[in-house]
mmCIF file of C-alpha atoms in Angstrom:
data_model
loop_
_atom_site.group_PDB
_atom_site.id
_atom_site.type_symbol
_atom_site.label_atom_id
_atom_site.label_comp_id
_atom_site.label_asym_id
_atom_site.label_seq_id
_atom_site.Cartn_x
_atom_site.Cartn_y
_atom_site.Cartn_z
ATOM 1 C CA MET A 1 35.374 44.100 39.105
ATOM 2 C CA ALA A 2 33.700 43.809 35.729
ATOM 3 C CA ARG A 3 34.579 40.695 33.766
ATOM 4 C CA LYS A 4 36.480 41.413 30.580
ATOM 5 C CA PRO A 5 34.486 40.250 27.525
ATOM 6 C CA ARG A 6 35.986 37.385 25.562
ATOM 7 C CA PHE A 7 37.692 38.413 22.345
ATOM 8 C CA THR A 8 36.096 37.042 19.159
ATOM 9 C CA SER A 9 37.829 37.646 15.860
ATOM 10 C CA LEU A 10 35.994 39.251 12.967
ATOM 11 C CA LYS A 11 36.678 36.198 10.790
ATOM 12 C CA THR A 12 35.001 33.943 13.352
ATOM 13 C CA LYS A 13 31.999 36.236 13.459
ATOM 14 C CA LEU A 14 31.744 36.239 9.656
ATOM 15 C CA ILE A 15 31.818 32.439 9.552
ATOM 16 C CA LEU A 16 29.207 32.170 12.302
ATOM 17 C CA TYR A 17 26.992 34.704 10.533
ATOM 18 C CA PHE A 18 27.377 32.756 7.304
ATOM 19 C CA LEU A 19 26.390 29.509 9.018
ATOM 20 C CA VAL A 20 23.277 31.098 10.474
ATOM 21 C CA ILE A 21 22.254 33.052 7.374
ATOM 22 C CA SER A 22 23.305 30.670 4.588
ATOM 23 C CA VAL A 23 24.236 27.129 5.593
ATOM 24 C CA ILE A 24 21.323 26.363 7.908
ATOM 25 C CA PRO A 25 18.677 27.585 5.396
ATOM 26 C CA THR A 26 20.479 25.588 2.679
ATOM 27 C CA VAL A 27 20.243 22.410 4.760
ATOM 28 C CA VAL A 28 16.576 23.044 5.569
ATOM 29 C CA LEU A 29 15.757 23.757 1.919
ATOM 30 C CA SER A 30 17.635 20.622 0.852
ATOM 31 C CA PHE A 31 15.576 18.438 3.177
ATOM 32 C CA ASN A 32 12.364 20.143 2.030
ATOM 33 C CA PHE A 33 13.380 19.620 -1.591
ATOM 34 C CA PHE A 34 14.106 15.963 -0.884
ATOM 35 C CA GLY A 35 10.702 15.523 0.734
ATOM 36 C CA GLU A 36 8.873 17.126 -2.191
ATOM 37 C CA ALA A 37 10.956 15.221 -4.745
ATOM 38 C CA TRP A 38 10.255 11.958 -2.920
ATOM 39 C CA LYS A 39 6.513 12.668 -2.919
ATOM 40 C CA LEU A 40 6.660 13.507 -6.616
ATOM 41 C CA THR A 41 8.594 10.312 -7.366
ATOM 42 C CA ARG A 42 6.043 8.203 -5.497
ATOM 43 C CA GLN A 43 3.204 9.998 -7.253
ATOM 44 C CA ASN A 44 4.801 9.462 -10.660
ATOM 45 C CA SER A 45 5.303 5.774 -9.903
ATOM 46 C CA SER A 46 1.682 5.417 -8.797
ATOM 47 C CA ASP A 47 0.457 7.300 -11.877
ATOM 48 C CA LEU A 48 2.550 5.044 -14.108
ATOM 49 C CA MET A 49 1.139 1.928 -12.446
ATOM 50 C CA LEU A 50 -2.412 3.268 -12.786
ATOM 51 C CA GLU A 51 -1.765 3.970 -16.459
ATOM 52 C CA VAL A 52 -0.502 0.406 -16.920
ATOM 53 C CA SER A 53 -3.617 -0.881 -15.129
ATOM 54 C CA ARG A 54 -5.849 1.214 -17.387
ATOM 55 C CA GLN A 55 -4.138 -0.181 -20.470
ATOM 56 C CA ILE A 56 -4.554 -3.742 -19.190
ATOM 57 C CA ALA A 57 -8.234 -3.182 -18.352
ATOM 58 C CA GLN A 58 -8.796 -1.641 -21.766
ATOM 59 C CA ARG A 59 -7.143 -4.557 -23.542
ATOM 60 C CA LEU A 60 -9.112 -7.141 -21.579
ATOM 61 C CA GLU A 61 -12.395 -5.372 -22.255
ATOM 62 C CA GLU A 62 -11.477 -5.051 -25.924
ATOM 63 C CA PHE A 63 -10.826 -8.793 -25.919
ATOM 64 C CA PHE A 64 -14.280 -9.550 -24.521
ATOM 65 C CA THR A 65 -15.903 -7.009 -26.865
ATOM 66 C CA ASP A 66 -14.202 -8.638 -29.823
ATOM 67 C CA LEU A 67 -15.207 -12.060 -28.469
ATOM 68 C CA GLU A 68 -18.815 -10.883 -28.282
ATOM 69 C CA LYS A 69 -18.655 -9.843 -31.937
ATOM 70 C CA THR A 70 -17.107 -13.195 -32.832
ATOM 71 C CA THR A 71 -19.871 -15.201 -31.170
ATOM 72 C CA LEU A 72 -22.463 -12.993 -32.850
ATOM 73 C CA PHE A 73 -20.848 -13.691 -36.209
ATOM 74 C CA ILE A 74 -20.658 -17.445 -35.556
ATOM 75 C CA ALA A 75 -24.273 -17.634 -34.409
ATOM 76 C CA TYR A 76 -25.934 -15.553 -37.093
ATOM 77 C CA SER A 77 -23.616 -14.992 -40.066
ATOM 78 C CA THR A 78 -25.029 -16.126 -43.408
ATOM 79 C CA VAL A 79 -23.339 -17.104 -46.655
ATOM 80 C CA THR A 80 -25.257 -16.449 -49.894
ATOM 81 C CA GLY A 81 -28.535 -16.323 -47.985
ATOM 82 C CA SER A 82 -28.061 -19.701 -46.263
ATOM 83 C CA PRO A 83 -28.319 -19.947 -42.448
ATOM 84 C CA SER A 84 -25.092 -20.069 -40.455
ATOM 85 C CA ALA A 85 -23.423 -23.415 -39.827
ATOM 86 C CA VAL A 86 -24.374 -23.231 -36.151
ATOM 87 C CA GLN A 87 -27.991 -22.472 -37.028
ATOM 88 C CA GLU A 88 -28.014 -25.424 -39.424
ATOM 89 C CA PHE A 89 -26.521 -27.684 -36.746
ATOM 90 C CA LEU A 90 -29.082 -26.690 -34.098
ATOM 91 C CA THR A 91 -31.917 -27.116 -36.600
ATOM 92 C CA LYS A 92 -30.911 -30.305 -38.463
ATOM 93 C CA GLY A 93 -28.191 -31.932 -36.376
ATOM 94 C CA ASP A 94 -26.921 -34.076 -39.260
ATOM 95 C CA ILE A 95 -23.299 -35.039 -39.904
ATOM 96 C CA THR A 96 -22.746 -32.400 -42.584
ATOM 97 C CA SER A 97 -24.053 -29.500 -40.494
ATOM 98 C CA GLU A 98 -22.093 -30.759 -37.475
ATOM 99 C CA ARG A 99 -18.885 -30.859 -39.514
ATOM 100 C CA LEU A 100 -19.425 -27.348 -40.909
ATOM 101 C CA ALA A 101 -20.295 -25.974 -37.457
ATOM 102 C CA PHE A 102 -17.229 -27.620 -35.925
ATOM 103 C CA GLU A 103 -15.048 -26.081 -38.643
ATOM 104 C CA ALA A 104 -16.492 -22.630 -37.894
ATOM 105 C CA LEU A 105 -15.810 -23.067 -34.180
ATOM 106 C CA SER A 106 -12.294 -24.412 -34.830
ATOM 107 C CA ASN A 107 -11.460 -21.439 -37.045
ATOM 108 C CA ALA A 108 -12.529 -19.071 -34.274
ATOM 109 C CA ILE A 109 -10.397 -20.992 -31.767
ATOM 110 C CA MET A 110 -7.337 -20.870 -34.027
ATOM 111 C CA ALA A 111 -7.849 -17.140 -34.537
ATOM 112 C CA ARG A 112 -7.510 -16.756 -30.736
ATOM 113 C CA ASP A 113 -4.318 -18.841 -30.552
ATOM 114 C CA ARG A 114 -6.194 -21.706 -28.887
ATOM 115 C CA THR A 115 -6.853 -19.657 -25.750
ATOM 116 C CA ILE A 116 -10.588 -20.382 -25.977
ATOM 117 C CA ALA A 117 -12.888 -23.398 -26.135
ATOM 118 C CA ILE A 118 -16.382 -23.174 -27.631
ATOM 119 C CA TYR A 119 -19.305 -25.323 -26.537
ATOM 120 C CA ILE A 120 -22.756 -25.313 -28.173
ATOM 121 C CA TYR A 121 -25.519 -26.574 -25.869
ATOM 122 C CA ASN A 122 -28.661 -27.524 -27.753
ATOM 123 C CA MET A 123 -31.865 -26.411 -26.033
ATOM 124 C CA GLY A 124 -33.884 -28.696 -28.267
ATOM 125 C CA PRO A 125 -33.837 -32.472 -28.685
ATOM 126 C CA GLY A 126 -30.588 -32.407 -30.659
ATOM 127 C CA LYS A 127 -27.086 -33.088 -29.416
ATOM 128 C CA ASP A 128 -24.422 -30.684 -28.174
ATOM 129 C CA LEU A 129 -21.253 -29.670 -30.005
ATOM 130 C CA PHE A 130 -17.891 -29.245 -28.308
ATOM 131 C CA ALA A 131 -14.777 -27.645 -29.827
ATOM 132 C CA ASN A 132 -11.812 -27.732 -27.459
ATOM 133 C CA LEU A 133 -8.685 -28.300 -29.498
ATOM 134 C CA GLY A 134 -6.083 -30.360 -27.706
ATOM 135 C CA GLN A 135 -8.281 -31.116 -24.663
ATOM 136 C CA PRO A 136 -10.354 -34.271 -24.150
ATOM 137 C CA ILE A 137 -14.042 -33.693 -23.466
ATOM 138 C CA ASN A 138 -15.886 -34.744 -20.339
ATOM 139 C CA TRP A 139 -19.093 -36.075 -21.970
ATOM 140 C CA ASP A 140 -20.743 -36.783 -18.643
ATOM 141 C CA TRP A 141 -20.838 -33.145 -17.499
ATOM 142 C CA THR A 142 -23.352 -30.474 -18.513
ATOM 143 C CA PRO A 143 -23.807 -26.893 -17.304
ATOM 144 C CA ARG A 144 -27.593 -27.126 -17.413
ATOM 145 C CA LYS A 145 -27.712 -27.720 -13.675
ATOM 146 C CA GLU A 146 -25.297 -24.896 -12.874
ATOM 147 C CA SER A 147 -26.888 -21.895 -11.180
ATOM 148 C CA TRP A 148 -25.292 -19.354 -13.520
ATOM 149 C CA PHE A 149 -26.596 -21.251 -16.562
ATOM 150 C CA ARG A 150 -30.164 -21.396 -15.252
ATOM 151 C CA GLU A 151 -30.084 -17.742 -14.203
ATOM 152 C CA PHE A 152 -28.831 -16.759 -17.661
ATOM 153 C CA LEU A 153 -31.613 -18.713 -19.373
ATOM 154 C CA ALA A 154 -34.219 -17.103 -17.121
ATOM 155 C CA SER A 155 -32.929 -13.590 -17.759
ATOM 156 C CA ASP A 156 -33.676 -11.329 -20.716
ATOM 157 C CA ARG A 157 -29.996 -10.868 -21.514
ATOM 158 C CA PHE A 158 -28.572 -12.089 -24.782
ATOM 159 C CA THR A 159 -24.983 -12.395 -23.506
ATOM 160 C CA THR A 160 -23.243 -12.660 -20.169
ATOM 161 C CA VAL A 161 -19.743 -12.914 -18.735
ATOM 162 C CA ILE A 162 -19.064 -15.401 -15.968
ATOM 163 C CA ALA A 163 -16.148 -14.805 -13.622
ATOM 164 C CA THR A 164 -13.361 -17.299 -13.101
ATOM 165 C CA HIS A 165 -14.436 -20.898 -12.606
ATOM 166 C CA ARG A 166 -13.333 -24.397 -13.538
ATOM 167 C CA ASP A 167 -13.929 -25.688 -17.056
ATOM 168 C CA ASN A 168 -15.557 -28.951 -16.047
ATOM 169 C CA GLN A 169 -16.379 -29.724 -19.675
ATOM 170 C CA ALA A 170 -12.652 -30.373 -20.175
ATOM 171 C CA LYS A 171 -11.802 -33.805 -18.869
ATOM 172 C CA ALA A 172 -8.090 -33.413 -18.210
ATOM 173 C CA ALA A 173 -7.097 -30.684 -15.773
ATOM 174 C CA SER A 174 -10.317 -28.642 -15.447
ATOM 175 C CA PRO A 175 -8.378 -25.409 -15.971
ATOM 176 C CA TRP A 176 -9.442 -22.020 -14.653
ATOM 177 C CA VAL A 177 -11.420 -20.090 -17.269
ATOM 178 C CA MET A 178 -13.610 -17.046 -17.758
ATOM 179 C CA THR A 179 -16.809 -17.551 -19.699
ATOM 180 C CA HIS A 180 -18.645 -15.564 -22.322
ATOM 181 C CA ALA A 181 -22.072 -17.023 -23.066
ATOM 182 C CA ARG A 182 -24.558 -16.126 -25.837
ATOM 183 C CA LYS A 183 -28.099 -17.259 -26.467
ATOM 184 C CA ILE A 184 -28.725 -18.479 -30.014
ATOM 185 C CA PHE A 185 -32.204 -17.828 -31.407
ATOM 186 C CA ASP A 186 -33.778 -19.249 -34.521
ATOM 187 C CA MET A 187 -33.462 -16.687 -37.297
ATOM 188 C CA ASP A 188 -36.909 -17.563 -38.651
ATOM 189 C CA ASN A 189 -39.203 -17.835 -35.627
ATOM 190 C CA GLY A 190 -37.053 -16.317 -32.837
ATOM 191 C CA GLN A 191 -37.171 -19.395 -30.608
ATOM 192 C CA LEU A 192 -34.241 -20.184 -28.364
ATOM 193 C CA ARG A 193 -32.228 -22.897 -30.103
ATOM 194 C CA GLY A 194 -29.125 -23.130 -27.987
ATOM 195 C CA VAL A 195 -26.469 -21.467 -25.859
ATOM 196 C CA MET A 196 -22.927 -20.829 -27.036
ATOM 197 C CA VAL A 197 -20.393 -20.921 -24.189
ATOM 198 C CA VAL A 198 -16.891 -19.633 -24.839
ATOM 199 C CA ASN A 199 -14.454 -20.557 -22.099
ATOM 200 C CA VAL A 200 -11.380 -18.340 -22.109
ATOM 201 C CA SER A 201 -8.192 -19.783 -20.658
ATOM 202 C CA MET A 202 -6.547 -17.584 -18.038
ATOM 203 C CA ASP A 203 -3.393 -17.711 -20.130
ATOM 204 C CA PHE A 204 -4.987 -15.082 -22.347
ATOM 205 C CA VAL A 205 -4.306 -12.442 -19.658
ATOM 206 C CA GLU A 206 -0.566 -13.056 -19.845
ATOM 207 C CA ARG A 207 -0.693 -13.170 -23.649
ATOM 208 C CA ILE A 208 -2.601 -9.911 -23.878
ATOM 209 C CA CYS A 209 -0.617 -8.103 -21.187
ATOM 210 C CA GLY A 210 2.762 -9.731 -21.740
ATOM 211 C CA ASN A 211 4.265 -6.723 -23.524
ATOM 212 C CA ILE A 212 3.004 -4.331 -20.876
ATOM 213 C CA LEU A 213 4.271 -6.420 -17.962
ATOM 214 C CA ALA A 214 7.586 -7.344 -19.622
ATOM 215 C CA GLY A 215 10.554 -6.208 -17.571
ATOM 216 C CA ARG A 216 8.448 -5.206 -14.564
ATOM 217 C CA GLN A 217 8.725 -7.070 -11.277
ATOM 218 C CA ALA A 218 5.012 -6.694 -10.747
ATOM 219 C CA ARG A 219 2.064 -8.741 -9.610
ATOM 220 C CA LEU A 220 -1.183 -8.512 -11.569
ATOM 221 C CA THR A 221 -4.399 -9.585 -9.894
ATOM 222 C CA ILE A 222 -8.012 -9.264 -11.032
ATOM 223 C CA ILE A 223 -10.831 -9.294 -8.481
ATOM 224 C CA ASP A 224 -14.614 -9.137 -8.816
ATOM 225 C CA ASP A 225 -17.082 -6.870 -7.014
ATOM 226 C CA THR A 226 -17.014 -9.211 -3.985
ATOM 227 C CA ARG A 227 -13.190 -8.910 -3.910
ATOM 228 C CA ARG A 228 -12.736 -12.533 -4.851
ATOM 229 C CA ILE A 229 -9.619 -13.203 -6.894
ATOM 230 C CA LEU A 230 -10.437 -13.944 -10.534
ATOM 231 C CA TYR A 231 -6.863 -14.013 -11.812
ATOM 232 C CA ASP A 232 -3.368 -14.091 -10.374
ATOM 233 C CA GLN A 233 -0.010 -15.424 -11.543
ATOM 234 C CA ASP A 234 -0.309 -17.845 -8.648
ATOM 235 C CA ALA A 235 -3.195 -20.059 -9.768
ATOM 236 C CA THR A 236 -3.682 -21.352 -6.221
ATOM 237 C CA ALA A 237 -4.864 -17.861 -5.204
ATOM 238 C CA ILE A 238 -7.775 -17.867 -7.675
ATOM 239 C CA GLY A 239 -11.087 -18.012 -5.879
ATOM 240 C CA GLN A 240 -9.602 -16.719 -2.617
ATOM 241 C CA PRO A 241 -10.449 -13.310 -1.098
ATOM 242 C CA ALA A 242 -8.092 -10.475 -1.981
ATOM 243 C CA SER A 243 -7.122 -10.155 1.679
ATOM 244 C CA SER A 244 -5.461 -13.589 1.465
ATOM 245 C CA LEU A 245 -2.776 -12.032 -0.764
ATOM 246 C CA PHE A 246 -2.737 -8.395 0.286
ATOM 247 C CA GLY A 247 -3.818 -8.528 3.926
ATOM 248 C CA GLU A 248 -5.415 -5.314 5.146
ATOM 249 C CA ALA A 249 -4.309 -3.617 1.911
ATOM 250 C CA GLY A 250 -6.881 -5.760 0.116
ATOM 251 C CA THR A 251 -9.666 -3.922 1.963
ATOM 252 C CA PHE A 252 -9.101 -0.602 0.163
ATOM 253 C CA GLY A 253 -11.980 1.839 -0.223
ATOM 254 C CA PRO A 254 -14.674 1.886 -2.885
ATOM 255 C CA ASP A 255 -12.881 4.428 -5.085
ATOM 256 C CA PRO A 256 -12.661 3.366 -8.757
ATOM 257 C CA HIS A 257 -8.902 3.847 -8.695
ATOM 258 C CA GLY A 258 -6.197 4.699 -6.203
ATOM 259 C CA SER A 259 -2.862 3.702 -4.730
ATOM 260 C CA LEU A 260 -1.246 3.049 -1.369
ATOM 261 C CA LEU A 261 2.036 1.897 0.138
ATOM 262 C CA ALA A 262 1.466 -1.216 2.208
ATOM 263 C CA GLU A 263 3.318 -3.996 3.963
ATOM 264 C CA ILE A 264 2.243 -7.146 2.128
ATOM 265 C CA LYS A 265 3.483 -10.435 3.566
ATOM 266 C CA GLY A 266 6.607 -8.868 5.016
ATOM 267 C CA SER A 267 7.454 -6.928 1.866
ATOM 268 C CA SER A 268 6.885 -3.246 1.287
ATOM 269 C CA ARG A 269 4.919 -2.841 -1.952
ATOM 270 C CA ILE A 270 3.085 -0.152 -3.868
ATOM 271 C CA LEU A 271 -0.467 -1.261 -4.611
ATOM 272 C CA THR A 272 -2.752 0.394 -7.163
ATOM 273 C CA TRP A 273 -6.270 -0.538 -8.173
ATOM 274 C CA GLN A 274 -8.199 0.351 -11.300
ATOM 275 C CA SER A 275 -11.845 -0.449 -12.111
ATOM 276 C CA PHE A 276 -12.948 -1.782 -15.470
ATOM 277 C CA ALA A 277 -15.186 0.481 -17.519
ATOM 278 C CA ARG A 278 -17.838 -2.159 -18.344
ATOM 279 C CA LEU A 279 -17.144 -5.196 -16.194
ATOM 280 C CA PRO A 280 -17.631 -5.137 -12.380
ATOM 281 C CA TRP A 281 -13.986 -6.035 -11.814
ATOM 282 C CA LYS A 282 -10.856 -4.323 -10.566
ATOM 283 C CA ILE A 283 -7.210 -4.751 -11.498
ATOM 284 C CA LEU A 284 -4.762 -4.819 -8.602
ATOM 285 C CA PHE A 285 -1.246 -3.956 -9.683
ATOM 286 C CA SER A 286 1.529 -4.210 -7.100
ATOM 287 C CA VAL A 287 5.272 -3.742 -7.347
ATOM 288 C CA SER A 288 7.992 -3.996 -4.766
ATOM 289 C CA SER A 289 9.036 -0.671 -3.293
ATOM 290 C CA GLU A 290 12.693 -1.789 -3.220
ATOM 291 C CA GLU A 291 13.378 -0.051 -6.525
ATOM 292 C CA LEU A 292 11.610 3.050 -5.237
ATOM 293 C CA ASP A 293 13.633 2.854 -2.004
ATOM 294 C CA MET A 294 16.821 2.652 -4.073
ATOM 295 C CA ARG A 295 15.735 5.764 -5.963
ATOM 296 C CA ARG A 296 15.002 7.494 -2.661
ATOM 297 C CA GLN A 297 18.416 6.591 -1.268
ATOM 298 C CA LEU A 298 20.125 7.692 -4.466
ATOM 299 C CA MET A 299 18.183 10.949 -4.440
ATOM 300 C CA GLN A 300 18.978 11.482 -0.770
ATOM 301 C CA ARG A 301 22.667 10.803 -1.366
ATOM 302 C CA SER A 302 22.763 13.118 -4.371
ATOM 303 C CA ILE A 303 21.072 15.961 -2.480
ATOM 304 C CA LEU A 304 23.381 15.449 0.512
ATOM 305 C CA GLU A 305 26.506 15.396 -1.640
ATOM 306 C CA THR A 306 25.376 18.462 -3.573
ATOM 307 C CA SER A 307 24.625 20.324 -0.341
ATOM 308 C CA LEU A 308 28.011 19.399 1.129
ATOM 309 C CA VAL A 309 29.815 20.533 -2.031
ATOM 310 C CA ILE A 310 27.913 23.820 -2.036
ATOM 311 C CA ILE A 311 28.640 24.381 1.661
ATOM 312 C CA ALA A 312 32.322 23.476 1.206
ATOM 313 C CA LEU A 313 32.701 25.842 -1.748
ATOM 314 C CA ALA A 314 30.844 28.540 0.156
ATOM 315 C CA LEU A 315 33.121 28.091 3.176
ATOM 316 C CA VAL A 316 36.230 28.300 0.993
ATOM 317 C CA PHE A 317 34.874 31.409 -0.697
ATOM 318 C CA LEU A 318 33.972 32.892 2.700
ATOM 319 C CA TRP A 319 37.455 32.100 4.020
ATOM 320 C CA ILE A 320 39.049 33.909 1.089
ATOM 321 C CA ILE A 321 36.711 36.888 1.395
ATOM 322 C CA SER A 322 37.123 37.089 5.177
ATOM 323 C CA THR A 323 40.896 36.876 4.787
ATOM 324 C CA LEU A 324 40.869 39.692 2.244
ATOM 325 C CA VAL A 325 38.757 41.747 4.645
ATOM 326 C CA THR A 326 40.377 40.935 7.983
ATOM 327 C CA LEU A 327 44.042 40.784 6.948
ATOM 328 C CA PRO A 328 44.343 44.555 6.264
ATOM 329 C CA ILE A 329 42.437 45.230 9.482
ATOM 330 C CA LYS A 330 44.828 42.962 11.374
ATOM 331 C CA ARG A 331 47.821 44.751 9.887
ATOM 332 C CA LEU A 332 46.244 48.082 10.759
ATOM 333 C CA ALA A 333 45.694 46.909 14.345
ATOM 334 C CA GLN A 334 49.343 45.835 14.587
ATOM 335 C CA GLY A 335 50.419 49.253 13.303
ATOM 336 C CA MET A 336 48.232 50.939 15.893
ATOM 337 C CA GLU A 337 49.867 48.824 18.602
ATOM 338 C CA ARG A 338 53.270 50.047 17.456
ATOM 339 C CA LEU A 339 51.910 53.582 17.358
ATOM 340 C CA ARG A 340 50.653 53.115 20.891
ATOM 341 C CA GLY A 341 54.163 52.127 21.938
ATOM 342 C CA GLY A 342 55.514 55.362 20.527
ATOM 343 C CA ASP A 343 56.807 54.029 17.227
ATOM 344 C CA PHE A 344 55.589 56.723 14.855
ATOM 345 C CA ASP A 345 57.931 55.785 12.034
ATOM 346 C CA SER A 346 56.549 52.262 11.274
ATOM 347 C CA PRO A 347 54.503 52.405 8.057
ATOM 348 C CA LEU A 348 50.786 51.479 8.086
ATOM 349 C CA PRO A 349 49.357 49.432 5.180
ATOM 350 C CA HIS A 350 47.212 51.700 3.007
ATOM 351 C CA ASP A 351 47.545 50.212 -0.465
ATOM 352 C CA SER A 352 43.881 49.134 -0.816
ATOM 353 C CA HIS A 353 41.534 51.533 -2.533
ATOM 354 C CA ASP A 354 38.516 51.006 -0.318
ATOM 355 C CA GLU A 355 37.208 51.898 3.142
ATOM 356 C CA ILE A 356 40.053 50.024 4.832
ATOM 357 C CA GLY A 357 42.606 51.890 2.716
ATOM 358 C CA THR A 358 40.927 55.196 3.645
ATOM 359 C CA LEU A 359 40.981 54.220 7.318
ATOM 360 C CA ALA A 360 44.658 53.275 7.103
ATOM 361 C CA GLN A 361 45.442 56.568 5.368
ATOM 362 C CA ASN A 362 43.600 58.511 8.074
ATOM 363 C CA PHE A 363 45.503 56.610 10.790
ATOM 364 C CA LEU A 364 48.754 57.338 8.968
ATOM 365 C CA THR A 365 47.899 61.039 8.846
ATOM 366 C CA MET A 366 46.953 60.957 12.515
ATOM 367 C CA SER A 367 50.214 59.215 13.407
ATOM 368 C CA GLN A 368 52.205 61.901 11.552
ATOM 369 C CA ASP A 369 50.242 64.607 13.338
ATOM 370 C CA LEU A 370 50.907 62.862 16.653
ATOM 371 C CA LYS A 371 54.595 62.641 15.769
ATOM 372 C CA LEU A 372 54.754 66.377 15.017
ATOM 373 C CA MET A 373 52.788 67.171 18.172
ATOM 374 C CA MET A 374 55.121 65.026 20.261
ATOM 375 C CA GLN A 375 58.089 66.747 18.647
ATOM 376 C CA ARG A 376 56.631 70.160 19.503
ATOM 377 C CA ILE A 377 55.928 69.053 23.059
ATOM 378 C CA ARG A 378 59.462 67.786 23.438
ATOM 379 C CA GLU A 379 60.848 71.005 21.951
ATOM 380 C CA THR A 380 58.637 73.082 24.234
ATOM 381 C CA GLU A 381 59.713 71.021 27.211
ATOM 382 C CA ARG A 382 63.367 71.406 26.203
ATOM 383 C CA LEU A 383 63.041 75.166 25.793
ATOM 384 C CA LYS A 384 61.137 75.427 29.048
ATOM 385 C CA ALA A 385 63.765 73.361 30.847
ATOM 386 C CA ALA A 386 66.525 75.481 29.291
ATOM 387 C CA ALA A 387 64.743 78.701 30.328
ATOM 388 C CA GLU A 388 64.319 77.446 33.871
ATOM 389 C CA LEU A 389 67.976 76.418 33.943
ATOM 390 C CA ASN A 390 69.082 79.857 32.689
ATOM 391 C CA ALA A 391 66.844 81.544 35.260
ATOM 392 C CA LEU A 392 68.329 79.392 37.991
ATOM 393 C CA GLN A 393 71.842 80.151 36.824
ATOM 394 C CA ALA A 394 71.004 83.848 36.779
ATOM 395 C CA GLN A 395 69.712 83.681 40.336
ATOM 396 C CA ILE A 396 72.808 81.856 41.514
ATOM 397 C CA LEU A 397 75.088 84.404 39.846
ATOM 398 C CA SER A 398 73.158 87.318 41.388
ATOM 399 C CA LEU A 399 73.443 85.762 44.829
ATOM 400 C CA ILE A 400 77.150 85.284 44.373
ATOM 401 C CA HIS A 401 77.529 88.846 43.186
ATOM 402 C CA ILE A 402 75.635 90.226 46.178
ATOM 403 C CA SER A 403 77.666 88.202 48.620
#
């Protein structure tokens, strides 16, 4: 015996069709949208960090460019045809020229908010001149034996920039500094008279970049071409390899700029790097990804809530539509059941002006036709029964008459 198929209402089928055709694609599209939005958010954050790094690199290079112009002015500027104070000091070495040269150096230091110290090393028999406002001088130390100083003297360069090192000319704390050095030549005969060394305190990075970094929970690090740390907020990291702070993330590729998401000392951080245009250095800019994770969670929650609201509204709308569609059909089916039981007088709903109303009207017409046909059949059966009864009565009467 064939198994009777299970009855499934039209409303259930409509809801199932809606789930397959509408809800599932909506969920899939929502997750795809979240993935693309998350990628775009990460990209925008990385682009913003790279832009900040570019601004910082530009400001630092502008600082050194301006410093180069300043040392050029100090070394060779003339007033009413007279040699510069530094030239006079290197040539004569008397008290007056020393005082004027010291005033020129002090003015340059004050113009840089005391973030620099200027040392003049005499290459002749004269004495040196040191201008380091607020710091005692270590008179026993000289850079003449330092490898970078000898290499600079032997080269054909007029200026050079020395990466982060200790200012041993300062007696107190020997702070970390970057150095800009310039050779000073005699303006008359072109002989080398001295070397001007400008030591720049690492505080200048925070002063220059303070407005850019304000309000950002970020870490700014500068490394050289050997990936040795030249600057970091943590002074103890200066001189260490970049991998000591950033682990494997500090071994990024040779690209001039880029970004990556890395686990740095147990914390998830976004790391970007940007090369300087002129100097062989890179800026490493890292921020915690917690804020980005919060954005991701908020975005995920918003997309989920929006999807649920859309699905809920769609289900309510579908329920209303399916009710409007299936209720007349249900009433029509109930009327057909009554018609099947022989009740031809029960009215069928046909007040809707659509296909269902037309179907109901056709069923109503059919039920009236069936009612008339059943009436005719009953009448025919009654007449036939009456005719048979009359014939039987006639036969009985004829038999009685014969007997």
